[in-house]
Amino acid sequence: MKVLRIIPSMDPSSGGPCQGLRNIIPELEKLGIQNEVVCLDDPSAEFLCKDTFTIHAIGPAKNPWRYSAGMVPWLVDNLPRFDVVIIHALWLYHGYALNKALRQIKNRSSEKIKLPRIYVMPHGMLDPYFQKTETRKLKALRNWAYWKFIESKVVNNSDGLLFTCESELLLAREPFKPYHPKKEINIGYGVVAPPAFQEQMREAFLEKCPEIRGEHFILFLSRIHEKKGIDHLLKAYEKIKERQPKEPANNHRESLPKLVIAGPGLDTPYGKQMQLLVELTPSLRESVFFPDMLTGPAKWGAFYASEAFILPSHQENFGIAVVE
């Protein structure tokens, strides 16, 4: 079986869907299921050189919709090679492009061409949180319009929707109408087994966050994004700090651990807002650190060295970092 996976980006900083593919594809290859990925990244991007499976980069994409003129022609030429196509994530150009390519193939050919089965994997993007949260009112209206004219066709015309867990499947039924996928399938999700601890992991992490050397700390590791609840985390941490004794604890472990907030997104408006909050709050300034995105040994070093992991997210369909 040959599977094509269509995803907006394979950039590790884009979040969980691309990491999910990097976890899933090697295991499927062991079962004889061949996978190729097409994405809207720049073909010269360094992160595309590290994977063992085939990635077709049709970018660089333009504008927030991640439009690329090359996507539809590529799909028209290549779709018949595959048995199954899986669209990963919603609300961007890649889903619209697939439907457009399918229409072109059907209209251009006088002969009946065998086309692949089409599945959609929302990765939590049909969760009602995104339509209900107060800070997303304009985006919620935009999503309703986009659903009416584009995304409902992507979802309802597919052969089925693939979910990472049962709760994601049930929640996806709530926010949009008409919603009548042909199938709803809970396929589950997972991560690769973590590597055994090595001292070089700790050192790789400390190179990224030298301020934490010799300190105990709590680790947040995810995207720096509003839905992750970092603002609530910082406010809660500040309140606990204020209740701490003014005199230093005799036992180092009795003092409140430092807080490490690691992940991509520090350059976004929300990320800058969180850094400014820490900088302007004396009780946080010496205790909260932002080492940016951690990968490879540095990521595992942070996990192994931390006292605890925390993810106060408003919404997760499957938190890969939690399972790691």
JSON list of N, CA, C and O in Angstrom, two decimals, residues 26-80:
[
{"chain": "A", "resi": 26, "resn": "PRO", "atom": "N", "xyz": [7.95, 5.63, 10.25]},
{"chain": "A", "resi": 26, "resn": "PRO", "atom": "CA", "xyz": [8.92, 4.53, 10.35]},
{"chain": "A", "resi": 26, "resn": "PRO", "atom": "C", "xyz": [8.29, 3.21, 10.82]},
{"chain": "A", "resi": 26, "resn": "PRO", "atom": "O", "xyz": [8.70, 2.13, 10.38]},
{"chain": "A", "resi": 27, "resn": "GLU", "atom": "N", "xyz": [7.28, 3.29, 11.69]},
{"chain": "A", "resi": 27, "resn": "GLU", "atom": "CA", "xyz": [6.62, 2.08, 12.17]},
{"chain": "A", "resi": 27, "resn": "GLU", "atom": "C", "xyz": [5.75, 1.46, 11.07]},
{"chain": "A", "resi": 27, "resn": "GLU", "atom": "O", "xyz": [5.68, 0.23, 10.93]},
{"chain": "A", "resi": 28, "resn": "LEU", "atom": "N", "xyz": [5.09, 2.29, 10.27]},
{"chain": "A", "resi": 28, "resn": "LEU", "atom": "CA", "xyz": [4.29, 1.78, 9.17]},
{"chain": "A", "resi": 28, "resn": "LEU", "atom": "C", "xyz": [5.17, 1.15, 8.09]},
{"chain": "A", "resi": 28, "resn": "LEU", "atom": "O", "xyz": [4.78, 0.17, 7.45]},
{"chain": "A", "resi": 29, "resn": "GLU", "atom": "N", "xyz": [6.34, 1.72, 7.89]},
{"chain": "A", "resi": 29, "resn": "GLU", "atom": "CA", "xyz": [7.26, 1.15, 6.90]},
{"chain": "A", "resi": 29, "resn": "GLU", "atom": "C", "xyz": [7.64, -0.29, 7.27]},
{"chain": "A", "resi": 29, "resn": "GLU", "atom": "O", "xyz": [7.80, -1.14, 6.40]},
{"chain": "A", "resi": 30, "resn": "LYS", "atom": "N", "xyz": [7.74, -0.56, 8.58]},
{"chain": "A", "resi": 30, "resn": "LYS", "atom": "CA", "xyz": [8.06, -1.91, 9.03]},
{"chain": "A", "resi": 30, "resn": "LYS", "atom": "C", "xyz": [6.96, -2.91, 8.65]},
{"chain": "A", "resi": 30, "resn": "LYS", "atom": "O", "xyz": [7.21, -4.10, 8.52]},
{"chain": "A", "resi": 31, "resn": "LEU", "atom": "N", "xyz": [5.74, -2.39, 8.48]},
{"chain": "A", "resi": 31, "resn": "LEU", "atom": "CA", "xyz": [4.60, -3.23, 8.11]},
{"chain": "A", "resi": 31, "resn": "LEU", "atom": "C", "xyz": [4.40, -3.28, 6.60]},
{"chain": "A", "resi": 31, "resn": "LEU", "atom": "O", "xyz": [3.41, -3.84, 6.12]},
{"chain": "A", "resi": 32, "resn": "GLY", "atom": "N", "xyz": [5.32, -2.69, 5.86]},
{"chain": "A", "resi": 32, "resn": "GLY", "atom": "CA", "xyz": [5.23, -2.72, 4.41]},
{"chain": "A", "resi": 32, "resn": "GLY", "atom": "C", "xyz": [4.36, -1.64, 3.81]},
{"chain": "A", "resi": 32, "resn": "GLY", "atom": "O", "xyz": [4.02, -1.70, 2.63]},
{"chain": "A", "resi": 33, "resn": "ILE", "atom": "N", "xyz": [3.99, -0.64, 4.60]},
{"chain": "A", "resi": 33, "resn": "ILE", "atom": "CA", "xyz": [3.16, 0.46, 4.11]},
{"chain": "A", "resi": 33, "resn": "ILE", "atom": "C", "xyz": [4.08, 1.62, 3.74]},
{"chain": "A", "resi": 33, "resn": "ILE", "atom": "O", "xyz": [4.72, 2.21, 4.62]},
{"chain": "A", "resi": 34, "resn": "GLN", "atom": "N", "xyz": [4.15, 1.93, 2.46]},
{"chain": "A", "resi": 34, "resn": "GLN", "atom": "CA", "xyz": [5.03, 3.00, 1.98]},
{"chain": "A", "resi": 34, "resn": "GLN", "atom": "C", "xyz": [4.35, 4.36, 2.16]},
{"chain": "A", "resi": 34, "resn": "GLN", "atom": "O", "xyz": [3.15, 4.50, 1.88]},
{"chain": "A", "resi": 35, "resn": "ASN", "atom": "N", "xyz": [5.12, 5.33, 2.61]},
{"chain": "A", "resi": 35, "resn": "ASN", "atom": "CA", "xyz": [4.58, 6.66, 2.84]},
{"chain": "A", "resi": 35, "resn": "ASN", "atom": "C", "xyz": [5.42, 7.71, 2.13]},
{"chain": "A", "resi": 35, "resn": "ASN", "atom": "O", "xyz": [6.65, 7.63, 2.15]},
{"chain": "A", "resi": 36, "resn": "GLU", "atom": "N", "xyz": [4.74, 8.67, 1.54]},
{"chain": "A", "resi": 36, "resn": "GLU", "atom": "CA", "xyz": [5.39, 9.88, 1.05]},
{"chain": "A", "resi": 36, "resn": "GLU", "atom": "C", "xyz": [4.65, 11.07, 1.62]},
{"chain": "A", "resi": 36, "resn": "GLU", "atom": "O", "xyz": [3.45, 10.98, 1.92]},
{"chain": "A", "resi": 37, "resn": "VAL", "atom": "N", "xyz": [5.36, 12.16, 1.80]},
{"chain": "A", "resi": 37, "resn": "VAL", "atom": "CA", "xyz": [4.78, 13.37, 2.37]},
{"chain": "A", "resi": 37, "resn": "VAL", "atom": "C", "xyz": [4.93, 14.50, 1.36]},
{"chain": "A", "resi": 37, "resn": "VAL", "atom": "O", "xyz": [5.99, 14.66, 0.75]},
{"chain": "A", "resi": 38, "resn": "VAL", "atom": "N", "xyz": [3.87, 15.29, 1.19]},
{"chain": "A", "resi": 38, "resn": "VAL", "atom": "CA", "xyz": [3.98, 16.52, 0.41]},
{"chain": "A", "resi": 38, "resn": "VAL", "atom": "C", "xyz": [3.60, 17.67, 1.34]},
{"chain": "A", "resi": 38, "resn": "VAL", "atom": "O", "xyz": [2.61, 17.60, 2.08]},
{"chain": "A", "resi": 39, "resn": "CYS", "atom": "N", "xyz": [4.43, 18.70, 1.33]},
{"chain": "A", "resi": 39, "resn": "CYS", "atom": "CA", "xyz": [4.22, 19.83, 2.24]},
{"chain": "A", "resi": 39, "resn": "CYS", "atom": "C", "xyz": [4.46, 21.13, 1.50]},
{"chain": "A", "resi": 39, "resn": "CYS", "atom": "O", "xyz": [4.89, 21.14, 0.34]},
{"chain": "A", "resi": 40, "resn": "LEU", "atom": "N", "xyz": [4.22, 22.23, 2.17]},
{"chain": "A", "resi": 40, "resn": "LEU", "atom": "CA", "xyz": [4.33, 23.55, 1.54]},
{"chain": "A", "resi": 40, "resn": "LEU", "atom": "C", "xyz": [5.55, 24.31, 2.03]},
{"chain": "A", "resi": 40, "resn": "LEU", "atom": "O", "xyz": [5.58, 25.54, 2.03]},
{"chain": "A", "resi": 41, "resn": "ASP", "atom": "N", "xyz": [6.58, 23.57, 2.43]},
{"chain": "A", "resi": 41, "resn": "ASP", "atom": "CA", "xyz": [7.81, 24.18, 2.90]},
{"chain": "A", "resi": 41, "resn": "ASP", "atom": "C", "xyz": [8.73, 24.53, 1.74]},
{"chain": "A", "resi": 41, "resn": "ASP", "atom": "O", "xyz": [8.59, 24.01, 0.62]},
{"chain": "A", "resi": 42, "resn": "ASP", "atom": "N", "xyz": [9.70, 25.37, 2.03]},
{"chain": "A", "resi": 42, "resn": "ASP", "atom": "CA", "xyz": [10.76, 25.68, 1.07]},
{"chain": "A", "resi": 42, "resn": "ASP", "atom": "C", "xyz": [11.62, 24.43, 0.88]},
{"chain": "A", "resi": 42, "resn": "ASP", "atom": "O", "xyz": [12.09, 23.85, 1.86]},
{"chain": "A", "resi": 43, "resn": "PRO", "atom": "N", "xyz": [11.85, 23.99, -0.36]},
{"chain": "A", "resi": 43, "resn": "PRO", "atom": "CA", "xyz": [12.65, 22.77, -0.58]},
{"chain": "A", "resi": 43, "resn": "PRO", "atom": "C", "xyz": [14.05, 22.85, 0.00]},
{"chain": "A", "resi": 43, "resn": "PRO", "atom": "O", "xyz": [14.67, 21.82, 0.26]},
{"chain": "A", "resi": 44, "resn": "SER", "atom": "N", "xyz": [14.57, 24.06, 0.21]},
{"chain": "A", "resi": 44, "resn": "SER", "atom": "CA", "xyz": [15.93, 24.20, 0.74]},
{"chain": "A", "resi": 44, "resn": "SER", "atom": "C", "xyz": [15.99, 24.20, 2.27]},
{"chain": "A", "resi": 44, "resn": "SER", "atom": "O", "xyz": [17.08, 24.33, 2.85]},
{"chain": "A", "resi": 45, "resn": "ALA", "atom": "N", "xyz": [14.85, 24.04, 2.94]},
{"chain": "A", "resi": 45, "resn": "ALA", "atom": "CA", "xyz": [14.83, 24.07, 4.41]},
{"chain": "A", "resi": 45, "resn": "ALA", "atom": "C", "xyz": [15.68, 22.95, 4.98]},
{"chain": "A", "resi": 45, "resn": "ALA", "atom": "O", "xyz": [15.59, 21.79, 4.55]},
{"chain": "A", "resi": 46, "resn": "GLU", "atom": "N", "xyz": [16.52, 23.27, 5.96]},
{"chain": "A", "resi": 46, "resn": "GLU", "atom": "CA", "xyz": [17.45, 22.30, 6.54]},
{"chain": "A", "resi": 46, "resn": "GLU", "atom": "C", "xyz": [16.74, 21.14, 7.21]},
{"chain": "A", "resi": 46, "resn": "GLU", "atom": "O", "xyz": [17.22, 20.01, 7.18]},
{"chain": "A", "resi": 47, "resn": "PHE", "atom": "N", "xyz": [15.59, 21.40, 7.83]},
{"chain": "A", "resi": 47, "resn": "PHE", "atom": "CA", "xyz": [14.91, 20.32, 8.58]},
{"chain": "A", "resi": 47, "resn": "PHE", "atom": "C", "xyz": [14.40, 19.22, 7.68]},
{"chain": "A", "resi": 47, "resn": "PHE", "atom": "O", "xyz": [14.05, 18.14, 8.15]},
{"chain": "A", "resi": 48, "resn": "LEU", "atom": "N", "xyz": [14.35, 19.44, 6.36]},
{"chain": "A", "resi": 48, "resn": "LEU", "atom": "CA", "xyz": [13.86, 18.42, 5.44]},
{"chain": "A", "resi": 48, "resn": "LEU", "atom": "C", "xyz": [14.92, 17.36, 5.12]},
{"chain": "A", "resi": 48, "resn": "LEU", "atom": "O", "xyz": [14.62, 16.36, 4.48]},
{"chain": "A", "resi": 49, "resn": "CYS", "atom": "N", "xyz": [16.15, 17.59, 5.53]},
{"chain": "A", "resi": 49, "resn": "CYS", "atom": "CA", "xyz": [17.25, 16.67, 5.19]},
{"chain": "A", "resi": 49, "resn": "CYS", "atom": "C", "xyz": [17.45, 15.57, 6.22]},
{"chain": "A", "resi": 49, "resn": "CYS", "atom": "O", "xyz": [18.34, 14.72, 6.05]},
{"chain": "A", "resi": 50, "resn": "LYS", "atom": "N", "xyz": [16.67, 15.56, 7.29]},
{"chain": "A", "resi": 50, "resn": "LYS", "atom": "CA", "xyz": [16.95, 14.66, 8.41]},
{"chain": "A", "resi": 50, "resn": "LYS", "atom": "C", "xyz": [16.03, 13.45, 8.46]},
{"chain": "A", "resi": 50, "resn": "LYS", "atom": "O", "xyz": [16.18, 12.60, 9.34]},
{"chain": "A", "resi": 51, "resn": "ASP", "atom": "N", "xyz": [15.07, 13.35, 7.55]},
{"chain": "A", "resi": 51, "resn": "ASP", "atom": "CA", "xyz": [14.10, 12.25, 7.59]},
{"chain": "A", "resi": 51, "resn": "ASP", "atom": "C", "xyz": [14.48, 11.15, 6.61]},
{"chain": "A", "resi": 51, "resn": "ASP", "atom": "O", "xyz": [15.09, 11.40, 5.57]},
{"chain": "A", "resi": 52, "resn": "THR", "atom": "N", "xyz": [14.09, 9.92, 6.95]},
{"chain": "A", "resi": 52, "resn": "THR", "atom": "CA", "xyz": [14.43, 8.77, 6.11]},
{"chain": "A", "resi": 52, "resn": "THR", "atom": "C", "xyz": [13.37, 8.50, 5.05]},
{"chain": "A", "resi": 52, "resn": "THR", "atom": "O", "xyz": [13.60, 7.70, 4.14]},
{"chain": "A", "resi": 53, "resn": "PHE", "atom": "N", "xyz": [12.21, 9.12, 5.15]},
{"chain": "A", "resi": 53, "resn": "PHE", "atom": "CA", "xyz": [11.14, 8.90, 4.18]},
{"chain": "A", "resi": 53, "resn": "PHE", "atom": "C", "xyz": [11.10, 10.07, 3.18]},
{"chain": "A", "resi": 53, "resn": "PHE", "atom": "O", "xyz": [11.70, 11.13, 3.41]},
{"chain": "A", "resi": 54, "resn": "THR", "atom": "N", "xyz": [10.38, 9.88, 2.09]},
{"chain": "A", "resi": 54, "resn": "THR", "atom": "CA", "xyz": [10.35, 10.86, 1.00]},
{"chain": "A", "resi": 54, "resn": "THR", "atom": "C", "xyz": [9.44, 12.04, 1.35]},
{"chain": "A", "resi": 54, "resn": "THR", "atom": "O", "xyz": [8.28, 11.86, 1.74]},
{"chain": "A", "resi": 55, "resn": "ILE", "atom": "N", "xyz": [9.98, 13.24, 1.21]},
{"chain": "A", "resi": 55, "resn": "ILE", "atom": "CA", "xyz": [9.22, 14.46, 1.44]},
{"chain": "A", "resi": 55, "resn": "ILE", "atom": "C", "xyz": [9.32, 15.32, 0.18]},
{"chain": "A", "resi": 55, "resn": "ILE", "atom": "O", "xyz": [10.41, 15.61, -0.30]},
{"chain": "A", "resi": 56, "resn": "HIS", "atom": "N", "xyz": [8.17, 15.70, -0.36]},
{"chain": "A", "resi": 56, "resn": "HIS", "atom": "CA", "xyz": [8.11, 16.60, -1.51]},
{"chain": "A", "resi": 56, "resn": "HIS", "atom": "C", "xyz": [7.73, 17.98, -1.00]},
{"chain": "A", "resi": 56, "resn": "HIS", "atom": "O", "xyz": [6.60, 18.19, -0.53]},
{"chain": "A", "resi": 57, "resn": "ALA", "atom": "N", "xyz": [8.65, 18.92, -1.05]},
{"chain": "A", "resi": 57, "resn": "ALA", "atom": "CA", "xyz": [8.39, 20.29, -0.59]},
{"chain": "A", "resi": 57, "resn": "ALA", "atom": "C", "xyz": [7.98, 21.14, -1.78]},
{"chain": "A", "resi": 57, "resn": "ALA", "atom": "O", "xyz": [8.77, 21.32, -2.72]},
{"chain": "A", "resi": 58, "resn": "ILE", "atom": "N", "xyz": [6.76, 21.67, -1.77]},
{"chain": "A", "resi": 58, "resn": "ILE", "atom": "CA", "xyz": [6.20, 22.39, -2.91]},
{"chain": "A", "resi": 58, "resn": "ILE", "atom": "C", "xyz": [6.14, 23.89, -2.63]},
{"chain": "A", "resi": 58, "resn": "ILE", "atom": "O", "xyz": [5.43, 24.62, -3.30]},
{"chain": "A", "resi": 59, "resn": "GLY", "atom": "N", "xyz": [6.89, 24.35, -1.66]},
{"chain": "A", "resi": 59, "resn": "GLY", "atom": "CA", "xyz": [6.84, 25.77, -1.29]},
{"chain": "A", "resi": 59, "resn": "GLY", "atom": "C", "xyz": [7.99, 26.55, -1.90]},
{"chain": "A", "resi": 59, "resn": "GLY", "atom": "O", "xyz": [8.58, 26.12, -2.89]},
{"chain": "A", "resi": 60, "resn": "PRO", "atom": "N", "xyz": [8.32, 27.69, -1.29]},
{"chain": "A", "resi": 60, "resn": "PRO", "atom": "CA", "xyz": [7.74, 28.15, -0.02]},
{"chain": "A", "resi": 60, "resn": "PRO", "atom": "C", "xyz": [6.32, 28.69, -0.19]},
{"chain": "A", "resi": 60, "resn": "PRO", "atom": "O", "xyz": [5.99, 29.33, -1.18]},
{"chain": "A", "resi": 61, "resn": "ALA", "atom": "N", "xyz": [5.50, 28.41, 0.82]},
{"chain": "A", "resi": 61, "resn": "ALA", "atom": "CA", "xyz": [4.12, 28.88, 0.80]},
{"chain": "A", "resi": 61, "resn": "ALA", "atom": "C", "xyz": [4.08, 30.39, 1.01]},
{"chain": "A", "resi": 61, "resn": "ALA", "atom": "O", "xyz": [4.97, 30.98, 1.64]},
{"chain": "A", "resi": 62, "resn": "LYS", "atom": "N", "xyz": [3.01, 30.99, 0.48]},
{"chain": "A", "resi": 62, "resn": "LYS", "atom": "CA", "xyz": [2.82, 32.42, 0.62]},
{"chain": "A", "resi": 62, "resn": "LYS", "atom": "C", "xyz": [1.59, 32.68, 1.49]},
{"chain": "A", "resi": 62, "resn": "LYS", "atom": "O", "xyz": [0.65, 31.92, 1.48]},
{"chain": "A", "resi": 63, "resn": "ASN", "atom": "N", "xyz": [1.63, 33.75, 2.23]},
{"chain": "A", "resi": 63, "resn": "ASN", "atom": "CA", "xyz": [0.54, 34.27, 3.06]},
{"chain": "A", "resi": 63, "resn": "ASN", "atom": "C", "xyz": [0.11, 33.27, 4.15]},
{"chain": "A", "resi": 63, "resn": "ASN", "atom": "O", "xyz": [0.50, 32.10, 4.13]},
{"chain": "A", "resi": 64, "resn": "PRO", "atom": "N", "xyz": [-0.68, 33.73, 5.11]},
{"chain": "A", "resi": 64, "resn": "PRO", "atom": "CA", "xyz": [-1.09, 32.85, 6.23]},
{"chain": "A", "resi": 64, "resn": "PRO", "atom": "C", "xyz": [-1.88, 31.62, 5.81]},
{"chain": "A", "resi": 64, "resn": "PRO", "atom": "O", "xyz": [-1.94, 30.64, 6.54]},
{"chain": "A", "resi": 65, "resn": "TRP", "atom": "N", "xyz": [-2.53, 31.67, 4.65]},
{"chain": "A", "resi": 65, "resn": "TRP", "atom": "CA", "xyz": [-3.28, 30.51, 4.14]},
{"chain": "A", "resi": 65, "resn": "TRP", "atom": "C", "xyz": [-2.33, 29.42, 3.67]},
{"chain": "A", "resi": 65, "resn": "TRP", "atom": "O", "xyz": [-2.75, 28.30, 3.44]},
{"chain": "A", "resi": 66, "resn": "ARG", "atom": "N", "xyz": [-1.08, 29.72, 3.52]},
{"chain": "A", "resi": 66, "resn": "ARG", "atom": "CA", "xyz": [-0.03, 28.83, 3.03]},
{"chain": "A", "resi": 66, "resn": "ARG", "atom": "C", "xyz": [-0.33, 28.35, 1.61]},
{"chain": "A", "resi": 66, "resn": "ARG", "atom": "O", "xyz": [-0.30, 27.16, 1.30]},
{"chain": "A", "resi": 67, "resn": "TYR", "atom": "N", "xyz": [-0.56, 29.35, 0.76]},
{"chain": "A", "resi": 67, "resn": "TYR", "atom": "CA", "xyz": [-0.82, 29.07, -0.65]},
{"chain": "A", "resi": 67, "resn": "TYR", "atom": "C", "xyz": [0.47, 28.79, -1.40]},
{"chain": "A", "resi": 67, "resn": "TYR", "atom": "O", "xyz": [1.49, 29.46, -1.19]},
{"chain": "A", "resi": 68, "resn": "SER", "atom": "N", "xyz": [0.43, 27.82, -2.29]},
{"chain": "A", "resi": 68, "resn": "SER", "atom": "CA", "xyz": [1.55, 27.55, -3.19]},
{"chain": "A", "resi": 68, "resn": "SER", "atom": "C", "xyz": [0.99, 27.13, -4.54]},
{"chain": "A", "resi": 68, "resn": "SER", "atom": "O", "xyz": [0.21, 26.18, -4.63]},
{"chain": "A", "resi": 69, "resn": "ALA", "atom": "N", "xyz": [1.39, 27.85, -5.59]},
{"chain": "A", "resi": 69, "resn": "ALA", "atom": "CA", "xyz": [0.87, 27.58, -6.93]},
{"chain": "A", "resi": 69, "resn": "ALA", "atom": "C", "xyz": [1.25, 26.19, -7.42]},
{"chain": "A", "resi": 69, "resn": "ALA", "atom": "O", "xyz": [0.58, 25.63, -8.30]},
{"chain": "A", "resi": 70, "resn": "GLY", "atom": "N", "xyz": [2.30, 25.61, -6.86]},
{"chain": "A", "resi": 70, "resn": "GLY", "atom": "CA", "xyz": [2.75, 24.31, -7.34]},
{"chain": "A", "resi": 70, "resn": "GLY", "atom": "C", "xyz": [2.01, 23.12, -6.76]},
{"chain": "A", "resi": 70, "resn": "GLY", "atom": "O", "xyz": [2.17, 21.99, -7.26]},
{"chain": "A", "resi": 71, "resn": "MET", "atom": "N", "xyz": [1.17, 23.33, -5.75]},
{"chain": "A", "resi": 71, "resn": "MET", "atom": "CA", "xyz": [0.55, 22.20, -5.07]},
{"chain": "A", "resi": 71, "resn": "MET", "atom": "C", "xyz": [-0.46, 21.47, -5.95]},
{"chain": "A", "resi": 71, "resn": "MET", "atom": "O", "xyz": [-0.42, 20.24, -6.08]},
{"chain": "A", "resi": 72, "resn": "VAL", "atom": "N", "xyz": [-1.39, 22.19, -6.58]},
{"chain": "A", "resi": 72, "resn": "VAL", "atom": "CA", "xyz": [-2.42, 21.53, -7.39]},
{"chain": "A", "resi": 72, "resn": "VAL", "atom": "C", "xyz": [-1.81, 20.77, -8.56]},
{"chain": "A", "resi": 72, "resn": "VAL", "atom": "O", "xyz": [-2.15, 19.59, -8.78]},
{"chain": "A", "resi": 73, "resn": "PRO", "atom": "N", "xyz": [-0.90, 21.37, -9.36]},
{"chain": "A", "resi": 73, "resn": "PRO", "atom": "CA", "xyz": [-0.30, 20.60, -10.45]},
{"chain": "A", "resi": 73, "resn": "PRO", "atom": "C", "xyz": [0.44, 19.35, -9.97]},
{"chain": "A", "resi": 73, "resn": "PRO", "atom": "O", "xyz": [0.37, 18.29, -10.63]},
{"chain": "A", "resi": 74, "resn": "TRP", "atom": "N", "xyz": [1.12, 19.46, -8.85]},
{"chain": "A", "resi": 74, "resn": "TRP", "atom": "CA", "xyz": [1.82, 18.28, -8.32]},
{"chain": "A", "resi": 74, "resn": "TRP", "atom": "C", "xyz": [0.83, 17.18, -7.96]},
{"chain": "A", "resi": 74, "resn": "TRP", "atom": "O", "xyz": [1.04, 16.00, -8.27]},
{"chain": "A", "resi": 75, "resn": "LEU", "atom": "N", "xyz": [-0.25, 17.54, -7.31]},
{"chain": "A", "resi": 75, "resn": "LEU", "atom": "CA", "xyz": [-1.26, 16.56, -6.93]},
{"chain": "A", "resi": 75, "resn": "LEU", "atom": "C", "xyz": [-1.92, 15.93, -8.16]},
{"chain": "A", "resi": 75, "resn": "LEU", "atom": "O", "xyz": [-2.15, 14.72, -8.19]},
{"chain": "A", "resi": 76, "resn": "VAL", "atom": "N", "xyz": [-2.22, 16.73, -9.16]},
{"chain": "A", "resi": 76, "resn": "VAL", "atom": "CA", "xyz": [-2.83, 16.19, -10.38]},
{"chain": "A", "resi": 76, "resn": "VAL", "atom": "C", "xyz": [-1.92, 15.13, -11.01]},
{"chain": "A", "resi": 76, "resn": "VAL", "atom": "O", "xyz": [-2.38, 14.08, -11.47]},
{"chain": "A", "resi": 77, "resn": "ASP", "atom": "N", "xyz": [-0.63, 15.40, -11.02]},
{"chain": "A", "resi": 77, "resn": "ASP", "atom": "CA", "xyz": [0.33, 14.47, -11.62]},
{"chain": "A", "resi": 77, "resn": "ASP", "atom": "C", "xyz": [0.56, 13.22, -10.77]},
{"chain": "A", "resi": 77, "resn": "ASP", "atom": "O", "xyz": [0.89, 12.16, -11.32]},
{"chain": "A", "resi": 78, "resn": "ASN", "atom": "N", "xyz": [0.39, 13.31, -9.46]},
{"chain": "A", "resi": 78, "resn": "ASN", "atom": "CA", "xyz": [0.85, 12.23, -8.59]},
{"chain": "A", "resi": 78, "resn": "ASN", "atom": "C", "xyz": [-0.23, 11.46, -7.85]},
{"chain": "A", "resi": 78, "resn": "ASN", "atom": "O", "xyz": [0.03, 10.34, -7.40]},
{"chain": "A", "resi": 79, "resn": "LEU", "atom": "N", "xyz": [-1.41, 12.00, -7.71]},
{"chain": "A", "resi": 79, "resn": "LEU", "atom": "CA", "xyz": [-2.44, 11.32, -6.92]},
{"chain": "A", "resi": 79, "resn": "LEU", "atom": "C", "xyz": [-2.71, 9.88, -7.37]},
{"chain": "A", "resi": 79, "resn": "LEU", "atom": "O", "xyz": [-2.88, 8.99, -6.53]},
{"chain": "A", "resi": 80, "resn": "PRO", "atom": "N", "xyz": [-2.78, 9.60, -8.68]},
{"chain": "A", "resi": 80, "resn": "PRO", "atom": "CA", "xyz": [-3.08, 8.22, -9.09]},
{"chain": "A", "resi": 80, "resn": "PRO", "atom": "C", "xyz": [-2.04, 7.19, -8.65]},
{"chain": "A", "resi": 80, "resn": "PRO", "atom": "O", "xyz": [-2.32, 5.99, -8.70]}
]
